[in-house]
Amino acid sequence: MLNYEEELKKFKPSLEVEDIEDAVYQEDLSDMSDLLKQVMDRSGASTRS
Amino acid sequence: MDYTKKITYHSNYWYNDGLKRAQIRDTSGAIVSLRRSLQYNRENIAARNLLGLVYYGRGEVAEALVEWIISRNFRQRDNIANEYLRNIQNSNKELGAVNQAVKRYNQCLAYCAQGAEDMAVIQLKRAVSMHPTFLKAYQLLALLYLHSGQYAQARQMLKEARKLDTTNEMTLRYMQELKRMQGRRSRQGGRAEEPGKNEIVEYKRGNDTLIQPRPSTVHRSGGGFFNLLIGMLMGAAIVWFLIAPAVQESKAAQMNKEILDYSERIGSLEAQISAQTRMLDSYRATSADTEAAAQNAASTLDSYENLMNVSDQYDSRGYSEDVMADTLLNVNRDALGGSGQALYDELAGNIFPYACRILYNAAMESYNVANYDAAADNLDKVVRMDEGYEDGNALLHLGLSCRKRGDAEAATRHLGRVVELFPETEQANTARAELEAIAMETNAPASPEGEDSGQEGEDSGQEGENPGDPGQGGENGEDGENPGENQGQNGEGESGENLGQGGEG
């Protein structure tokens, strides 16, 4: 049995053309390389400490 | 192995997976795979471009533009993203329509949050018409239809959504819910997956929305026979009150017309009959006149012959006056001409007096012996020759003779003539008495003979006085040439004897 209210919450506003620029800037472009670098930086920092 | 290579491999792996999914229109799975690929390597241009393409395929153009712009930033040359962006920029009208559709979609979310599902449905219908590949709009619209119970429309929307994304979890879940709802309705006795009788069925065909009219509830159950019965009754009432009177009126008018025609024919026939009758009467009258004329001619001929005979007989002096009088009485004086009438008058003047005397005497003799027939015959001739002969005694005795022999009618006629010609005389008194007696005999029942004879005796007694009159007449005729003198003398004795006998009877 569908819960109308719950299903309705799953629908998010769609991106409009005017919001593309902001969306581009807010796009999280982090990938695995960045994550490994962060891990390595933390490990290096912890080693030096 | 270098971590960078591993990362690249993983990124490519998920790109490939995303590509496979995208090829089978599993856009949801493709997005997940491609996102994961980009998580491994954000500079996987192919993955990013494909992600943008997938977004574009499910109607999320803005998201696609974001990915393509980012892709172009990572690689400005030999990047298919440039072509995609150029293509979008060249179609500003389509981009504007897409943008409007997205705005309507976002507005619908606000309507739904406010509870205005009807408005949301209207806006979403417009949105999907403007942007036919907008997956989220189809899904939201399907949800709204499911919520309002419009399962047919919901199915239609879910079909369109599944075309855009075959394995979309939301779409599949809604379809499963739709099947479940339709199965429950079929178990309850309603028709599964078919629009209810009171439901309005709407179909989309391009930009047009077709609405099936709501079926009528008039023809349900057993109302058909009842409606038929009502219809028959109404038809019968119409026929009885409208058609039948007109038909009867026309028939009555026709009958009246026929009656008038027949009446006219009858009238004309009656007129013809009347004319024919008049003609027949005229013919009969003419025939009667002709017969009368013929009889008159015959009578004239006979009259002339008799007149000639009488003239010859008179000239011959060989015939008695009574014989010549009989012949002369057969002459019709009116049928004679002037000279014939003159001859008739001459002969009558010479013959009739003598004949009257002879015949009167003979008649009285017959009367005295009760030979009333002979007396009546002779007196009749006398009266014809001289109606007032012997001061009406001939006429009186003629009446008496007729009464004696039973001819009351003739007696009444002759006695009445006596009263008429000789009023205030004894003869008239006698005649009146006789007439009264005749009247009493006619009205009264049959009476005994003695009384009648007694009455007759009294009458006779009265009559006895009268015969004296002729004697007076005889006395008046002192010349002696008057035949009345002899008659008077004869009358006294004989009539007295007769009267006495009559009284005794």
Coordinates of C-alpha atoms in Angstrom, one line a residue:
Chain A
M1 CA 0.0 0.0 0.0
L2 CA 1.4 3.3 -1.1
N3 CA 1.8 6.1 1.4
Y4 CA 1.0 9.1 -0.6
E5 CA 2.7 11.5 1.7
E6 CA 5.8 9.5 2.0
E7 CA 6.0 9.0 -1.7
L8 CA 5.5 12.7 -2.3
K9 CA 8.5 13.5 -0.1
K10 CA 10.7 11.5 -2.5
F11 CA 10.0 13.9 -5.3
K12 CA 12.6 16.7 -5.2
P13 CA 12.4 19.9 -7.2
S14 CA 14.1 19.7 -10.5
L15 CA 16.9 21.9 -11.6
E16 CA 15.9 24.9 -13.7
V17 CA 18.0 26.5 -16.4
E18 CA 18.6 29.6 -14.2
D19 CA 20.1 27.4 -11.5
I20 CA 22.7 25.7 -13.7
E21 CA 25.5 28.0 -12.9
D22 CA 25.0 27.6 -9.2
A23 CA 24.7 23.9 -9.6
V24 CA 28.0 23.8 -11.5
Y25 CA 29.7 25.6 -8.7
Q26 CA 28.2 23.5 -6.0
E27 CA 28.9 20.3 -7.8
D28 CA 31.1 18.0 -5.6
L29 CA 33.8 16.9 -7.8
S30 CA 35.7 14.9 -5.2
D31 CA 36.8 11.6 -6.4
M32 CA 38.9 8.7 -5.1
S33 CA 42.1 10.4 -5.8
D34 CA 41.2 13.3 -3.5
L35 CA 40.1 10.8 -0.9
L36 CA 43.4 9.0 -1.0
K37 CA 45.3 12.2 -0.9
Q38 CA 43.4 13.2 2.2
V39 CA 44.1 9.9 3.8
M40 CA 47.8 10.2 2.9
D41 CA 47.9 13.7 4.2
R42 CA 46.4 12.7 7.4
S43 CA 48.6 9.8 7.8
G44 CA 51.6 11.9 7.1
A45 CA 50.5 14.5 9.5
S46 CA 50.0 11.9 12.2
T47 CA 53.4 10.4 11.5
R48 CA 55.1 13.8 11.9
S49 CA 53.2 14.4 15.0
Chain B
M1 CA 49.8 -1.6 -8.9
D2 CA 49.6 2.0 -8.9
Y3 CA 46.5 3.3 -7.1
T4 CA 45.8 5.7 -9.8
K5 CA 45.5 2.9 -12.3
K6 CA 43.3 0.9 -10.0
I7 CA 41.1 3.9 -9.6
T8 CA 41.0 4.4 -13.3
Y9 CA 40.1 0.8 -13.8
H10 CA 37.3 1.0 -11.3
S11 CA 36.1 4.1 -12.9
N12 CA 36.0 2.6 -16.2
Y13 CA 34.4 -0.5 -14.9
W14 CA 31.5 1.5 -13.6
Y15 CA 31.4 3.5 -16.7
N16 CA 31.0 0.3 -18.7
D17 CA 28.3 -0.8 -16.4
G18 CA 26.6 2.5 -16.7
L19 CA 26.8 2.3 -20.5
K20 CA 25.2 -1.1 -20.5
R21 CA 22.4 0.1 -18.4
A22 CA 22.0 3.2 -20.5
Q23 CA 21.8 1.0 -23.6
I24 CA 18.8 -0.9 -22.2
R25 CA 17.2 2.3 -21.0
D26 CA 18.0 1.6 -17.4
T27 CA 18.6 5.2 -16.7
S28 CA 18.3 4.9 -13.0
G29 CA 20.9 2.1 -12.9
A30 CA 23.1 4.0 -15.4
I31 CA 23.1 7.1 -13.3
V32 CA 24.2 5.1 -10.2
S33 CA 26.9 3.4 -12.1
L34 CA 28.1 6.5 -13.8
R35 CA 28.1 8.4 -10.5
R36 CA 30.2 5.7 -9.0
S37 CA 32.5 5.9 -12.0
L38 CA 32.9 9.6 -11.5
Q39 CA 33.5 9.0 -7.8
Y40 CA 36.5 7.0 -8.7
N41 CA 37.6 9.4 -11.4
R42 CA 36.0 12.8 -11.7
E43 CA 37.8 13.4 -14.9
N44 CA 36.3 10.4 -16.7
I45 CA 35.0 12.6 -19.5
A46 CA 33.1 9.7 -21.1
A47 CA 31.4 8.8 -17.9
R48 CA 30.4 12.4 -17.3
N49 CA 29.2 13.0 -20.8
L50 CA 27.2 9.8 -20.7
L51 CA 25.8 10.8 -17.4
G52 CA 24.7 14.1 -18.9
L53 CA 23.2 12.2 -21.8
V54 CA 21.3 9.9 -19.4
Y55 CA 20.0 12.9 -17.6
Y56 CA 18.9 14.4 -20.8
G57 CA 17.2 11.2 -21.8
R58 CA 15.0 11.2 -18.7
G59 CA 14.1 14.8 -19.2
E60 CA 16.4 16.4 -16.7
V61 CA 18.0 18.8 -19.1
A62 CA 19.5 21.2 -16.6
E63 CA 21.3 18.3 -14.8
A64 CA 22.6 17.2 -18.2
L65 CA 23.8 20.7 -18.9
V66 CA 25.7 20.8 -15.6
E67 CA 27.5 17.6 -16.4
W68 CA 28.4 18.7 -19.9
I69 CA 29.6 22.1 -18.7
I70 CA 31.8 20.4 -16.1
S71 CA 33.0 18.0 -18.7
R72 CA 33.9 20.8 -21.0
N73 CA 35.8 22.4 -18.2
F74 CA 37.8 19.3 -17.7
R75 CA 38.4 19.0 -21.5
Q76 CA 37.7 21.7 -23.8
R77 CA 38.8 20.0 -27.0
D78 CA 37.7 16.7 -28.5
N79 CA 34.9 16.7 -26.2
I80 CA 31.4 15.7 -27.4
A81 CA 30.0 17.8 -24.6
N82 CA 30.8 20.8 -26.7
E83 CA 28.5 19.5 -29.4
Y84 CA 25.8 18.7 -26.9
L85 CA 26.0 22.2 -25.5
R86 CA 26.0 23.8 -28.9
N87 CA 23.0 21.8 -29.8
I88 CA 21.1 22.9 -26.8
Q89 CA 22.1 26.5 -27.3
N90 CA 20.9 26.4 -30.9
S91 CA 17.4 25.3 -29.8
N92 CA 16.4 28.0 -27.5
K93 CA 12.7 27.4 -28.0
E94 CA 12.9 23.8 -26.9
L95 CA 15.1 24.8 -24.0
G96 CA 12.5 27.4 -23.0
A97 CA 9.7 24.8 -23.2
V98 CA 11.7 22.4 -21.1
N99 CA 12.3 25.2 -18.6
Q100 CA 8.6 25.9 -18.4
A101 CA 7.8 22.3 -17.8
V102 CA 10.3 22.1 -15.0
K103 CA 8.9 25.2 -13.5
R104 CA 5.4 23.7 -13.6
Y105 CA 6.7 20.5 -12.1
N106 CA 8.2 22.5 -9.2
Q107 CA 5.0 24.4 -8.8
C108 CA 3.1 21.1 -8.7
L109 CA 5.2 20.0 -5.8
A110 CA 4.0 23.1 -4.0
Y111 CA 0.4 22.4 -4.9
C112 CA 0.7 18.9 -3.6
A113 CA 2.2 20.1 -0.4
Q114 CA -0.9 22.4 0.0
G115 CA -3.3 19.7 -0.9
A116 CA -4.4 21.1 -4.2
E117 CA -4.0 17.9 -6.1
D118 CA -6.4 19.0 -8.8
M119 CA -4.3 22.0 -9.7
A120 CA -1.2 19.8 -9.6
V121 CA -2.7 17.4 -12.0
I122 CA -3.6 20.2 -14.4
Q123 CA -0.1 21.6 -14.2
L124 CA 1.5 18.3 -14.6
K125 CA -0.6 17.5 -17.7
R126 CA 0.6 20.7 -19.2
A127 CA 4.2 19.9 -18.2
V128 CA 4.3 16.5 -19.8
S129 CA 2.7 17.9 -22.9
M130 CA 5.4 20.5 -23.1
H131 CA 8.2 18.1 -22.2
P132 CA 7.2 14.5 -23.2
T133 CA 10.4 12.9 -21.8
F134 CA 10.1 14.4 -18.3
L135 CA 10.2 11.2 -16.2
K136 CA 9.6 12.7 -12.8
A137 CA 6.5 14.5 -14.0
Y138 CA 5.0 11.2 -15.2
Q139 CA 5.8 9.6 -11.9
L140 CA 4.3 12.4 -9.9
L141 CA 1.2 12.4 -12.1
A142 CA 0.9 8.7 -11.7
L143 CA 1.1 9.1 -8.0
L144 CA -1.6 11.7 -8.0
Y145 CA -3.9 9.5 -10.1
L146 CA -3.3 6.6 -7.8
H147 CA -4.1 8.7 -4.9
S148 CA -7.4 9.9 -6.5
G149 CA -8.3 6.4 -7.7
Q150 CA -7.9 7.1 -11.4
Y151 CA -6.1 3.9 -12.1
A152 CA -6.5 4.0 -15.8
Q153 CA -4.8 7.3 -16.1
A154 CA -2.2 6.2 -13.6
R155 CA -1.4 3.2 -15.8
Q156 CA -1.1 5.4 -18.8
M157 CA 1.4 7.6 -17.0
L158 CA 3.4 4.7 -15.7
K159 CA 3.6 3.2 -19.2
E160 CA 5.2 6.4 -20.4
A161 CA 7.5 6.5 -17.4
R162 CA 8.7 3.0 -18.0
K163 CA 9.5 3.8 -21.6
L164 CA 11.9 6.4 -20.3
D165 CA 13.4 4.3 -17.5
T166 CA 12.7 0.6 -17.6
T167 CA 14.0 -0.4 -14.2
N168 CA 13.0 2.7 -12.3
E169 CA 12.3 1.6 -8.8
M170 CA 9.5 4.1 -8.3
T171 CA 7.8 3.3 -11.5
L172 CA 7.9 -0.4 -10.8
R173 CA 6.6 0.1 -7.4
Y174 CA 3.7 2.2 -8.6
M175 CA 2.9 -0.4 -11.2
Q176 CA 2.9 -3.1 -8.6
E177 CA 0.6 -1.0 -6.4
L178 CA -1.7 -0.5 -9.4
K179 CA -1.9 -4.3 -10.0
R180 CA -2.6 -4.8 -6.4
M181 CA -5.4 -2.3 -6.4
Q182 CA -7.0 -3.7 -9.5
G183 CA -6.8 -7.2 -8.2
R184 CA -8.6 -6.1 -5.0
R185 CA -11.4 -4.5 -7.1
S186 CA -11.8 -7.6 -9.2
R187 CA -12.2 -9.7 -6.0
Q188 CA -14.8 -7.3 -4.8
G189 CA -16.9 -7.9 -8.0
G190 CA -15.9 -4.8 -9.9
R191 CA -14.2 -5.0 -13.2
A192 CA -10.4 -5.1 -12.9
E193 CA -8.4 -2.6 -14.8
E194 CA -11.3 -1.2 -16.5
P195 CA -12.8 2.2 -15.8
G196 CA -15.8 2.1 -13.4
K197 CA -19.1 3.0 -14.8
N198 CA -19.0 6.2 -12.9
E199 CA -15.4 6.9 -13.7
I200 CA -14.3 9.4 -16.3
V201 CA -11.8 7.8 -18.7
E202 CA -9.2 10.2 -20.1
Y203 CA -6.7 9.4 -22.7
K204 CA -3.8 11.4 -24.0
R205 CA -3.1 11.5 -27.6
G206 CA -0.3 13.8 -28.4
N207 CA -1.2 17.2 -27.0
D208 CA -4.9 16.3 -26.9
T209 CA -6.7 14.9 -23.9
L210 CA -9.7 12.7 -24.8
I211 CA -12.3 12.4 -22.2
Q212 CA -14.8 9.5 -22.5
P213 CA -18.2 10.6 -21.4
R214 CA -19.6 9.1 -18.2
P215 CA -21.9 6.2 -19.1
S216 CA -25.6 6.8 -18.5
T217 CA -27.3 5.2 -15.5
V218 CA -30.7 5.2 -17.0
H219 CA -30.6 1.8 -18.7
R220 CA -29.7 -0.1 -15.6
S221 CA -31.4 -3.1 -14.2
G222 CA -35.0 -3.7 -15.0
G223 CA -35.9 -0.2 -16.0
G224 CA -35.8 -1.1 -19.6
F225 CA -39.1 -3.0 -19.5
F226 CA -40.7 -0.3 -17.3
N227 CA -39.6 2.4 -19.8
L228 CA -41.0 0.3 -22.6
L229 CA -44.3 0.1 -20.8
I230 CA -44.4 3.8 -20.2
G231 CA -43.6 4.4 -23.8
M232 CA -46.4 2.2 -24.9
L233 CA -48.8 3.9 -22.6
M234 CA -47.8 7.3 -23.8
G235 CA -48.1 6.2 -27.4
A236 CA -51.6 4.8 -26.7
A237 CA -52.6 8.0 -25.0
I238 CA -51.3 10.1 -27.9
V239 CA -53.2 8.0 -30.3
W240 CA -56.4 8.0 -28.2
F241 CA -56.5 11.7 -27.5
L242 CA -54.9 13.2 -30.6
I243 CA -55.2 10.9 -33.5
A244 CA -58.4 9.0 -32.9
P245 CA -60.6 12.2 -32.6
A246 CA -59.2 13.5 -35.8
V247 CA -59.9 10.3 -37.6
Q248 CA -63.4 10.1 -36.2
E249 CA -64.0 13.7 -37.2
S250 CA -62.9 13.1 -40.7
K251 CA -65.1 10.0 -40.9
A252 CA -68.0 12.0 -39.6
A253 CA -67.4 14.8 -42.1
Q254 CA -67.3 12.2 -44.9
M255 CA -70.5 10.7 -43.7
N256 CA -72.2 14.0 -43.5
K257 CA -71.1 14.8 -47.0
E258 CA -72.5 11.5 -48.2
I259 CA -75.7 12.2 -46.4
L260 CA -75.9 15.6 -48.0
D261 CA -75.3 14.1 -51.4
Y262 CA -78.0 11.5 -50.8
S263 CA -80.3 14.2 -49.6
E264 CA -79.8 16.2 -52.7
R265 CA -80.3 13.2 -54.9
I266 CA -83.5 12.4 -53.0
G267 CA -84.7 15.9 -53.4
S268 CA -84.0 15.9 -57.1
L269 CA -85.7 12.6 -57.5
E270 CA -88.7 13.8 -55.5
A271 CA -88.8 16.8 -57.8
Q272 CA -88.8 14.6 -60.8
I273 CA -91.5 12.4 -59.3
S274 CA -93.6 15.5 -58.6
A275 CA -93.1 16.7 -62.1
Q276 CA -94.0 13.3 -63.5
T277 CA -97.0 13.2 -61.3
R278 CA -98.2 16.6 -62.5
M279 CA -97.7 15.5 -66.0
L280 CA -99.6 12.4 -65.4
D281 CA -102.4 14.4 -63.8
S282 CA -102.5 16.7 -66.7
Y283 CA -102.6 13.7 -69.1
R284 CA -105.4 12.3 -67.0
A285 CA -107.3 15.6 -67.1
T286 CA -106.8 15.9 -70.7
S287 CA -108.0 12.3 -71.1
A288 CA -111.0 13.1 -68.9
D289 CA -111.7 16.2 -70.9
T290 CA -111.3 14.3 -74.1
E291 CA -113.7 11.6 -72.8
A292 CA -116.1 14.3 -71.6
A293 CA -115.9 16.0 -75.0
A294 CA -116.5 12.7 -76.6
Q295 CA -119.4 12.0 -74.3
N296 CA -120.7 15.5 -74.9
A297 CA -120.5 14.9 -78.7
A298 CA -122.3 11.6 -78.3
S299 CA -124.8 13.3 -76.1
T300 CA -125.3 16.0 -78.6
L301 CA -125.8 13.5 -81.4
D302 CA -128.3 11.6 -79.3
S303 CA -130.0 14.7 -78.3
Y304 CA -130.5 15.8 -81.9
E305 CA -131.8 12.4 -82.9
N306 CA -134.2 12.3 -80.0
L307 CA -135.3 15.8 -80.7
M308 CA -135.9 14.9 -84.3
N309 CA -137.8 11.8 -83.3
V310 CA -140.0 13.7 -80.9
S311 CA -140.6 16.3 -83.6
D312 CA -141.6 13.6 -86.0
Q313 CA -143.8 11.9 -83.4
Y314 CA -145.5 15.2 -82.5
D315 CA -146.1 16.0 -86.1
S316 CA -147.5 12.5 -86.7
R317 CA -150.0 12.9 -83.8
G318 CA -149.7 9.2 -83.3
Y319 CA -148.0 9.1 -80.0
S320 CA -149.2 9.9 -76.6
E321 CA -147.7 12.8 -74.7
D322 CA -146.1 10.6 -72.1
V323 CA -144.2 8.6 -74.7
M324 CA -143.0 11.7 -76.4
A325 CA -142.1 13.2 -73.1
D326 CA -139.9 10.2 -72.3
T327 CA -138.0 10.7 -75.5
L328 CA -137.8 14.4 -75.0
L329 CA -136.4 14.0 -71.5
N330 CA -133.5 12.1 -73.1
V331 CA -132.6 15.3 -75.0
N332 CA -129.8 17.4 -73.5
R333 CA -131.0 20.9 -74.2
D334 CA -127.6 22.4 -73.4
A335 CA -125.9 20.3 -76.1
L336 CA -128.2 21.7 -78.7
G337 CA -127.7 24.8 -80.8
G338 CA -129.9 27.8 -80.8
S339 CA -132.5 26.4 -83.3
G340 CA -132.4 23.0 -81.5
Q341 CA -133.1 24.6 -78.2
A342 CA -135.9 26.7 -79.7
L343 CA -137.4 23.5 -81.1
Y344 CA -136.9 21.8 -77.8
D345 CA -138.7 24.5 -76.0
E346 CA -141.6 24.5 -78.4
L347 CA -142.0 20.8 -78.1
A348 CA -141.6 20.8 -74.4
G349 CA -144.2 23.5 -74.0
N350 CA -146.6 21.4 -76.1
I351 CA -145.9 18.0 -74.6
F352 CA -144.7 18.4 -71.0
P353 CA -148.0 19.7 -69.5
Y354 CA -150.0 16.9 -70.9
A355 CA -147.4 14.4 -70.1
C356 CA -147.1 15.7 -66.5
R357 CA -150.8 15.2 -66.0
I358 CA -150.8 11.7 -67.4
L359 CA -147.8 10.7 -65.5
Y360 CA -148.8 12.4 -62.2
N361 CA -152.2 10.7 -62.3
A362 CA -150.6 7.3 -62.9
A363 CA -148.1 7.9 -60.2
M364 CA -150.7 8.8 -57.6
E365 CA -152.7 5.7 -58.6
S366 CA -149.5 3.7 -58.0
Y367 CA -148.8 5.5 -54.8
N368 CA -152.3 4.8 -53.5
V369 CA -151.9 1.1 -54.1
A370 CA -148.5 1.2 -52.5
N371 CA -146.7 0.6 -55.8
Y372 CA -144.0 3.1 -54.8
D373 CA -141.5 2.0 -57.4
A374 CA -143.8 2.9 -60.3
A375 CA -145.0 6.0 -58.5
A376 CA -141.4 7.1 -58.0
D377 CA -140.5 6.5 -61.6
N378 CA -143.5 8.5 -62.9
L379 CA -143.1 11.3 -60.4
D380 CA -139.4 11.5 -61.2
K381 CA -140.3 12.1 -64.9
V382 CA -142.9 14.7 -63.8
V383 CA -140.4 16.5 -61.6
R384 CA -137.9 16.5 -64.4
M385 CA -140.4 18.1 -66.7
D386 CA -141.8 20.5 -64.0
E387 CA -140.2 20.5 -60.6
G388 CA -142.9 22.5 -59.1
Y389 CA -145.8 20.6 -60.6
E390 CA -148.9 20.8 -58.4
D391 CA -147.2 23.3 -56.1
G392 CA -144.6 20.8 -55.2
N393 CA -146.9 17.9 -54.5
A394 CA -145.2 15.9 -57.3
L395 CA -141.8 16.5 -55.6
L396 CA -143.3 15.8 -52.2
H397 CA -144.8 12.5 -53.2
L398 CA -141.6 11.6 -55.0
G399 CA -139.8 12.0 -51.8
L400 CA -142.4 10.1 -49.9
S401 CA -142.3 7.3 -52.5
C402 CA -138.5 7.1 -52.2
R403 CA -138.8 6.9 -48.4
K404 CA -141.5 4.2 -48.8
R405 CA -139.3 2.1 -50.9
G406 CA -136.4 2.5 -48.6
D407 CA -134.3 5.0 -50.5
A408 CA -133.7 7.5 -47.6
E409 CA -131.1 9.4 -49.5
A410 CA -133.2 10.2 -52.5
A411 CA -136.1 10.9 -50.1
T412 CA -134.0 13.3 -48.1
R413 CA -132.9 15.0 -51.3
H414 CA -136.4 15.4 -52.8
L415 CA -138.0 16.4 -49.5
G416 CA -135.3 18.9 -48.9
R417 CA -136.0 20.4 -52.3
V418 CA -139.6 20.8 -51.3
V419 CA -138.7 22.7 -48.2
E420 CA -136.3 24.8 -50.3
L421 CA -138.7 25.7 -53.1
F422 CA -141.9 25.9 -51.2
P423 CA -141.3 27.2 -47.7
E424 CA -144.1 28.2 -45.5
T425 CA -146.4 25.8 -47.2
E426 CA -148.1 22.6 -46.0
Q427 CA -145.9 20.7 -48.4
A428 CA -142.9 22.1 -46.6
N429 CA -144.2 21.2 -43.2
T430 CA -144.9 17.7 -44.4
A431 CA -141.5 17.5 -45.9
R432 CA -139.9 18.7 -42.6
A433 CA -141.8 16.2 -40.6
E434 CA -140.7 13.5 -43.0
L435 CA -137.1 14.6 -42.8
E436 CA -137.1 14.6 -39.1
A437 CA -138.5 11.1 -39.1
I438 CA -135.8 10.0 -41.5
A439 CA -133.2 11.6 -39.2
M440 CA -134.6 9.8 -36.2
E441 CA -134.7 6.5 -38.1
T442 CA -131.1 7.0 -39.1
N443 CA -129.8 7.9 -35.6
A444 CA -132.0 5.8 -33.4
P445 CA -131.8 2.0 -33.2
A446 CA -134.3 -0.3 -34.9
S447 CA -137.8 0.4 -33.4
P448 CA -140.9 -1.9 -33.5
E449 CA -143.0 -1.8 -36.6
G450 CA -146.2 -0.8 -34.8
E451 CA -144.8 2.4 -33.6
D452 CA -143.4 3.2 -36.9
S453 CA -146.6 2.5 -38.6
G454 CA -148.4 4.5 -36.0
Q455 CA -146.1 7.4 -36.7
E456 CA -146.8 6.9 -40.3
G457 CA -150.5 6.9 -39.6
E458 CA -150.1 10.2 -37.9
D459 CA -148.0 11.5 -40.7
S460 CA -150.5 10.2 -43.1
G461 CA -153.2 12.0 -41.1
Q462 CA -151.3 15.2 -41.6
E463 CA -150.8 14.3 -45.2
G464 CA -154.6 13.8 -45.5
E465 CA -155.0 17.5 -45.0
N466 CA -152.5 18.3 -47.7
P467 CA -154.3 16.4 -50.5
G468 CA -157.0 18.9 -49.9
D469 CA -154.7 21.4 -51.3
P470 CA -154.7 19.9 -54.7
G471 CA -158.5 20.2 -54.4
Q472 CA -158.0 23.8 -53.6
G473 CA -155.8 23.9 -56.5
G474 CA -158.5 22.3 -58.4
E475 CA -160.9 24.9 -57.2
N476 CA -158.5 27.5 -58.2
G477 CA -158.5 26.0 -61.7
E478 CA -162.1 26.9 -62.5
D479 CA -161.4 27.1 -66.1
G480 CA -161.7 23.4 -66.2
E481 CA -158.9 23.2 -68.7
N482 CA -156.5 23.0 -65.9
P483 CA -155.6 19.4 -65.4
G484 CA -155.0 20.1 -61.8
E485 CA -158.8 20.3 -61.2
N486 CA -159.3 16.8 -62.1
Q487 CA -156.3 15.8 -60.1
G488 CA -157.6 17.6 -57.1
Q489 CA -160.9 15.8 -57.3
N490 CA -159.3 12.5 -57.7
G491 CA -156.8 13.3 -55.0
E492 CA -159.4 14.0 -52.3
G493 CA -161.2 10.7 -52.4
E494 CA -158.4 8.4 -53.1
S495 CA -155.9 9.9 -50.9
G496 CA -158.3 10.0 -48.0
E497 CA -159.0 6.3 -48.4
N498 CA -155.3 5.6 -48.6
L499 CA -154.7 7.7 -45.5
G500 CA -157.3 5.9 -43.6
Q501 CA -155.8 2.6 -44.5
G502 CA -152.4 3.8 -43.7
G503 CA -153.6 4.9 -40.3
E504 CA -155.2 1.6 -39.6
G505 CA -152.0 -0.2 -40.5

